[in-house]
CSV table of C-alpha atoms in Angstrom, one decimal:
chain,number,residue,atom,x,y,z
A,1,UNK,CA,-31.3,-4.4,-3.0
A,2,UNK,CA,-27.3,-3.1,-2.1
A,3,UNK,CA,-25.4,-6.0,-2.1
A,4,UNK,CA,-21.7,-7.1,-1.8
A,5,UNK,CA,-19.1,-9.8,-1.7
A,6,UNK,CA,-16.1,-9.4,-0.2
A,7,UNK,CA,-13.6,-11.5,-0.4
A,8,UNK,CA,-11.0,-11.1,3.2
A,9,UNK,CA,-8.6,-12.9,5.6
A,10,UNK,CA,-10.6,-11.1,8.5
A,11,UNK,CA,-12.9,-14.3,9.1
A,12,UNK,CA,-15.5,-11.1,10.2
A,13,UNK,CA,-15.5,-9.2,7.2
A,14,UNK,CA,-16.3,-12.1,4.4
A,15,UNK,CA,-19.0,-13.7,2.8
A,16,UNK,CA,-17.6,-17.1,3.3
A,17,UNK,CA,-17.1,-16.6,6.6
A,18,UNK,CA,-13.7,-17.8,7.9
A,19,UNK,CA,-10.1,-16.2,6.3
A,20,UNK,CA,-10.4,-16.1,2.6
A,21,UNK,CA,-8.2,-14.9,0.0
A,22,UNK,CA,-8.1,-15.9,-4.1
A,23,UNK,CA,-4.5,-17.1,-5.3
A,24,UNK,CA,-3.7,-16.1,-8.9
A,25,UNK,CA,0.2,-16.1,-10.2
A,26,UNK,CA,2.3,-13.4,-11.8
A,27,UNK,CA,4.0,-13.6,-15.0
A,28,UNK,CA,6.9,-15.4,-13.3
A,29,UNK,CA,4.9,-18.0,-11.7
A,30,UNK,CA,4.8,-16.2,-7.8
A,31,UNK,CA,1.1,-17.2,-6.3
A,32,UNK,CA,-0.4,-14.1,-4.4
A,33,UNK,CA,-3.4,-13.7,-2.3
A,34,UNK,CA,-5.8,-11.5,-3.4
A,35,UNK,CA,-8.5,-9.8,-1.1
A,36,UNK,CA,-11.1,-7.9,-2.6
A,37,UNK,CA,-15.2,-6.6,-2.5
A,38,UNK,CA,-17.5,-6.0,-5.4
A,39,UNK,CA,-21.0,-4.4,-4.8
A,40,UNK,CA,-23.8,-4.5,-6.7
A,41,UNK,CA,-27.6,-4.1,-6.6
A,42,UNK,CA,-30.2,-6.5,-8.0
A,43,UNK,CA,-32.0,-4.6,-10.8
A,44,UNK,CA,-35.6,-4.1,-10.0
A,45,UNK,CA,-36.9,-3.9,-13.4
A,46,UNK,CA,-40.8,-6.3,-13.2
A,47,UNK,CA,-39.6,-8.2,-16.1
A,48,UNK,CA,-36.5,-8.5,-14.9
A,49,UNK,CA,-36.4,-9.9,-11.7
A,50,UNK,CA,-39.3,-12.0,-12.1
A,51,UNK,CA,-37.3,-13.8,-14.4
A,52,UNK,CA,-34.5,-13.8,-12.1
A,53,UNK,CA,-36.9,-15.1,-9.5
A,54,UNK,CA,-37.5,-17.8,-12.0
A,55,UNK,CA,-34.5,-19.2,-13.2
A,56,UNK,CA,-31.7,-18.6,-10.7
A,57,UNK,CA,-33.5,-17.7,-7.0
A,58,UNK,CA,-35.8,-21.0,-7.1
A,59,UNK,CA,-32.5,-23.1,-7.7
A,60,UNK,CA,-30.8,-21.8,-5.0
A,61,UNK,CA,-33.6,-21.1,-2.4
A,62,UNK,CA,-32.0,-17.1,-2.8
A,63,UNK,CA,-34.5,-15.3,-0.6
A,64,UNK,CA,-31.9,-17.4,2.3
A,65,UNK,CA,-30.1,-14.7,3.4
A,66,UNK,CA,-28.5,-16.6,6.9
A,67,UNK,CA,-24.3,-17.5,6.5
A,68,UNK,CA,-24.0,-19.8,3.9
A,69,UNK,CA,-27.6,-20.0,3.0
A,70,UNK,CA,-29.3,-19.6,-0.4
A,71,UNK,CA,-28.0,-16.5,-1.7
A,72,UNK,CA,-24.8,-16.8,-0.7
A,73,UNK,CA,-24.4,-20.7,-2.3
A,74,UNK,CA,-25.7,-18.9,-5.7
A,75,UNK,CA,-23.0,-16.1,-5.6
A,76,UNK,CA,-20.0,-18.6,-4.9
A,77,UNK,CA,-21.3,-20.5,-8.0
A,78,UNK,CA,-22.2,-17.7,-10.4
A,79,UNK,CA,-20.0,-14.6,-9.1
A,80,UNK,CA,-16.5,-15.8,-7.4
A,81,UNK,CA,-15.6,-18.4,-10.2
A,82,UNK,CA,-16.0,-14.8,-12.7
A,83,UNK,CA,-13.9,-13.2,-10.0
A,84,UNK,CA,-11.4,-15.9,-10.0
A,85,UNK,CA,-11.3,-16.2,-13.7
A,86,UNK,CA,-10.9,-12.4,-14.2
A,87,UNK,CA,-8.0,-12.4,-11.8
A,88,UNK,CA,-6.4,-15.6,-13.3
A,89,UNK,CA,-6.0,-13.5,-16.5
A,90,UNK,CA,-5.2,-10.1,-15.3
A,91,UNK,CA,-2.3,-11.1,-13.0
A,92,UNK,CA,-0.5,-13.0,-15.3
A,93,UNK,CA,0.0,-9.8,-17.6
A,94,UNK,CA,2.8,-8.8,-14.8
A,95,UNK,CA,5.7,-9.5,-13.1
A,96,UNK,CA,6.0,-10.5,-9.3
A,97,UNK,CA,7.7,-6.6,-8.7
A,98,UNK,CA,4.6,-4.9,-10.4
A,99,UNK,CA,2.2,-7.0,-8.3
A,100,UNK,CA,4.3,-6.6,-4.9
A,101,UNK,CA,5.3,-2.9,-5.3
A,102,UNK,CA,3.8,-0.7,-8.2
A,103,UNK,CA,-0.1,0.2,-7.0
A,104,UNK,CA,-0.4,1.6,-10.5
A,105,UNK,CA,-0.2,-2.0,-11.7
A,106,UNK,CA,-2.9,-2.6,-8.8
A,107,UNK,CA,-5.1,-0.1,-9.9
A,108,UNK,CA,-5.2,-1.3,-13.4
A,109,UNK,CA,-6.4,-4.3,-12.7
A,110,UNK,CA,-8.8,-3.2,-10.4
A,111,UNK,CA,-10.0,-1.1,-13.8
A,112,UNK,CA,-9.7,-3.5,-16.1
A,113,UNK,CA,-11.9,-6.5,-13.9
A,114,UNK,CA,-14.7,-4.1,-12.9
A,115,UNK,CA,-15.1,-3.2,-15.9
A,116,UNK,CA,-16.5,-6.1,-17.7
A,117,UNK,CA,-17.5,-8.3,-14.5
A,118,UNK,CA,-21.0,-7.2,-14.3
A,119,UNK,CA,-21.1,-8.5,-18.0
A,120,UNK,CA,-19.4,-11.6,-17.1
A,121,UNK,CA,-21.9,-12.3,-13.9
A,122,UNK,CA,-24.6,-11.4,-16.0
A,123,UNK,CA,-23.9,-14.1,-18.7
A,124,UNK,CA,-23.5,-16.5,-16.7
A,125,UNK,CA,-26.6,-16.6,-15.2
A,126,UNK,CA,-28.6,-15.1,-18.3
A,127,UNK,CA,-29.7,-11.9,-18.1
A,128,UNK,CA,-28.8,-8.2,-17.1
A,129,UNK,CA,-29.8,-9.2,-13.5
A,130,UNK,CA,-27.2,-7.2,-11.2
A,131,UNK,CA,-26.2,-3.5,-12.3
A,132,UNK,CA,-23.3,-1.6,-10.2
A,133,UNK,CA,-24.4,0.2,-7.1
A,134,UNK,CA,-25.5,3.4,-8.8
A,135,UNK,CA,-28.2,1.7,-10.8
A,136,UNK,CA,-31.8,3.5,-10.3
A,137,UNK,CA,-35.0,1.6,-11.2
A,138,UNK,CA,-36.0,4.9,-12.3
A,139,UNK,CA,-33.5,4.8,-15.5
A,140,UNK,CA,-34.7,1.7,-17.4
A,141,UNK,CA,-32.2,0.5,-19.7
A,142,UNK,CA,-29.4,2.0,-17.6
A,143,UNK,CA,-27.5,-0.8,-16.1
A,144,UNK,CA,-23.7,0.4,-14.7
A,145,UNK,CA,-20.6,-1.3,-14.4
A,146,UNK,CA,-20.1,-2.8,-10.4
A,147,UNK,CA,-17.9,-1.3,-8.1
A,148,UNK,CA,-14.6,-3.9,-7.9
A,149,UNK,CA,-11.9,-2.8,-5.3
A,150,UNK,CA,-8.9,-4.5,-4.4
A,151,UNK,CA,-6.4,-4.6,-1.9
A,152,UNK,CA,-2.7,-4.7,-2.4
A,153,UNK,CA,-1.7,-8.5,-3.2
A,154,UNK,CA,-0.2,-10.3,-0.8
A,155,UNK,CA,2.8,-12.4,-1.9
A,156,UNK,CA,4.3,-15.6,-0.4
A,157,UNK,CA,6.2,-14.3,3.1
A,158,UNK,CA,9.9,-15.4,1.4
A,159,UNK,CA,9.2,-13.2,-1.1
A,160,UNK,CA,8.0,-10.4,1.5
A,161,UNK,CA,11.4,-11.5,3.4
A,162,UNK,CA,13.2,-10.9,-0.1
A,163,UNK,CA,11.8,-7.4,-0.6
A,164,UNK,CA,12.5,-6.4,3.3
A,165,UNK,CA,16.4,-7.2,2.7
A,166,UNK,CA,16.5,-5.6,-0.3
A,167,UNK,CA,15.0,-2.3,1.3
A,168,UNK,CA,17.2,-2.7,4.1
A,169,UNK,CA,20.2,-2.9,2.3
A,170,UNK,CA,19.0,0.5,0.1
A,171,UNK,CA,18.8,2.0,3.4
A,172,UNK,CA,22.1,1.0,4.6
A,173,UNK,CA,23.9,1.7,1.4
A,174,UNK,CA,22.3,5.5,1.4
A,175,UNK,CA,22.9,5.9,5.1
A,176,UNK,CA,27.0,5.1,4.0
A,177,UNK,CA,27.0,7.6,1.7
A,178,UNK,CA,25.2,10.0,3.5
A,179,UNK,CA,28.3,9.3,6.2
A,180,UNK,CA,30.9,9.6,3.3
A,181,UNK,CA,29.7,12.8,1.9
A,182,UNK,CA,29.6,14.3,5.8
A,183,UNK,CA,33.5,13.0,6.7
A,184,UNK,CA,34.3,14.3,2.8
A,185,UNK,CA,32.5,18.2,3.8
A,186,UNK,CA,34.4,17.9,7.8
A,187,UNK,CA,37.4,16.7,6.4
A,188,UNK,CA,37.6,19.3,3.2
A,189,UNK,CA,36.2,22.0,6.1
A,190,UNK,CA,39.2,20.9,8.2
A,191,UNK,CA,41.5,21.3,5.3
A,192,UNK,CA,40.6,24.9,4.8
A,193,UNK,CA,40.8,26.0,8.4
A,194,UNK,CA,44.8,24.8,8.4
A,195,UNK,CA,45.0,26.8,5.0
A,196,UNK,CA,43.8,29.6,6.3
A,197,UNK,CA,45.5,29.8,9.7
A,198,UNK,CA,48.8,28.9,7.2
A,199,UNK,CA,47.9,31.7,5.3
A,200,UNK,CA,47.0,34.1,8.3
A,201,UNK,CA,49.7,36.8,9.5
A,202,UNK,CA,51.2,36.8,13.1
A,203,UNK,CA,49.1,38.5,15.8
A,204,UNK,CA,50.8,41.4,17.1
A,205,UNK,CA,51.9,42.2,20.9
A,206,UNK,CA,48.6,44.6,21.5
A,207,UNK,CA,46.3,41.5,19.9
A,208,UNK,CA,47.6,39.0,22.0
A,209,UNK,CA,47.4,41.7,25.4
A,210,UNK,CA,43.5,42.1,24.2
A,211,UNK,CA,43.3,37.8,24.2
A,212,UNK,CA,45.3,38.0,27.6
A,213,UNK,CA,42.7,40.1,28.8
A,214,UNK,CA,40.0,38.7,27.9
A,215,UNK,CA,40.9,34.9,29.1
A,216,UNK,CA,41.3,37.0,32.7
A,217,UNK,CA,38.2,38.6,32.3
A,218,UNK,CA,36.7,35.1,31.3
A,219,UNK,CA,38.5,33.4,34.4
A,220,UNK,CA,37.6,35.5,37.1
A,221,UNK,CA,34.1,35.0,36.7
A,222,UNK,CA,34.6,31.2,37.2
A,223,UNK,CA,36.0,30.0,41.0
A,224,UNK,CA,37.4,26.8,39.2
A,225,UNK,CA,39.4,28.4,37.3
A,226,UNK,CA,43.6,29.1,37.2
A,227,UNK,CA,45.0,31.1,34.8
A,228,UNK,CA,48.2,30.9,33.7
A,229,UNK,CA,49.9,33.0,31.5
A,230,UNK,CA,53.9,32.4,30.5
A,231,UNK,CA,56.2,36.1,30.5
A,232,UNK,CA,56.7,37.1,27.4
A,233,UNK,CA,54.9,33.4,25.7
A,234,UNK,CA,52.9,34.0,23.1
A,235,UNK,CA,49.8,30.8,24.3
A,236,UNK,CA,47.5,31.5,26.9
A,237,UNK,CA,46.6,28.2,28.9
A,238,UNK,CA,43.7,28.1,31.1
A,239,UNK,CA,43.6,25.2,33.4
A,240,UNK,CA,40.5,24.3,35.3
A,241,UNK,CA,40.9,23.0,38.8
């Protein structure tokens, strides 16, 4: 008795059978598409489903199970137009940025429709004949809420274009100042180097024999290497070949 309907733009994955989505608008007006499943069981109860049997599965020929067949003509007449209406409500309490980019906006509507949809399906047709997916025959009486999960709304692609500059233009702004603040540290680094050569005594005769030396040393180990060193100059130039 598990049963779903899902509602998808993957032609595979939906009960209607080609790409299928729900449009409900924001505050502002902005249509998105919604994609979304519910699952349910039928509750077992004698009573219960003999009435169901009764009143809604002899309409509809329900015990067709085949694509597009009875039990799928009696949940797009009962069950989506709840779903649509539920949505139709819910995503006009928010604006076209909560819908597009805040999933805590997403996951209160998810909350809010699964909460009272079973009681919704259930009026419709009559009686407490679908519980949530947790419902055991066992625990008369004991009807939970369904399971309702939703994907992230899709809005209309200039609006997805809108929200893709906008990003990009974050990105380059931070990436600027990220550049500014590194010139800013190279540029005050550089500034303190000159101070403190400014600031730094003259190296004596031995120092700059121990640098003489030590360019020589450096030098000698390299075969494309000249060394030149002026008399009594205080720079040491080494000039590759």
């Amino acid at each position: 008795t598990q049963r779903n309907y899902i509602i998808s733009k993957n032609a595979d994955e939906g009960d209607r059978h080609h790409a299928d989505s729900i449009q409900s608008p924001s505050k502002d007006g902005v249509n998105f598409d919604f994609q979304l499943a519910v699952y349910f069981k039928l509750n077992t109860q004698p009573a219960v489903v003999k009435q169901f049997f009764e009143q809604i599965c002899l309409k509809y020929h329900c015990w067709d199970l085949s694509a597009d067949g009875g039990w799928d003509h009696m949940l797009n007449d009962t069950l989506r137009q709840q779903i649509e209406n539920a949505l139709q409500i819910e995503s006009r309490r928010y604006s076209t940025d909560d819908l597009a980019n805040n999933p805590d906006v997403i996951a209160r509507i998810q909350t809010s429709i699964g909460t009272d949809l079973k009681d919704r399906f259930n009026r419709v047709l009559g009686g407490e004949f679908f519980c949530g997916p947790t419902y055991d025959r066992q625990r008369s009486g004991v009807c939970p809420d369904f399971n309702f999960v939703m994907k992230k709304p899709e809005a209309p692609q200039n609006i997805r274009d809108h929200y893709a500059a906008v990003k990009a233009a974050q990105i380059s702004i931070q990436e600027a100042q990220a550049e500014a603040l590194k010139k800013k540290a190279e540029a005050e680094g550089d500034a303190a180097r000159q101070a403190a050569l400014q600031g730094a005594p003259e190296l004596s005769a031995a120092q700059l024999r121990y640098l003489e030396v030590q360019a020589e040393q450096s030098c000698a180990s390299n075969s494309n290497c000249t060394l030149v060193v002026t008399p009594g100059g205080t720079n040491i130039n080494v000039q590759p070949k």
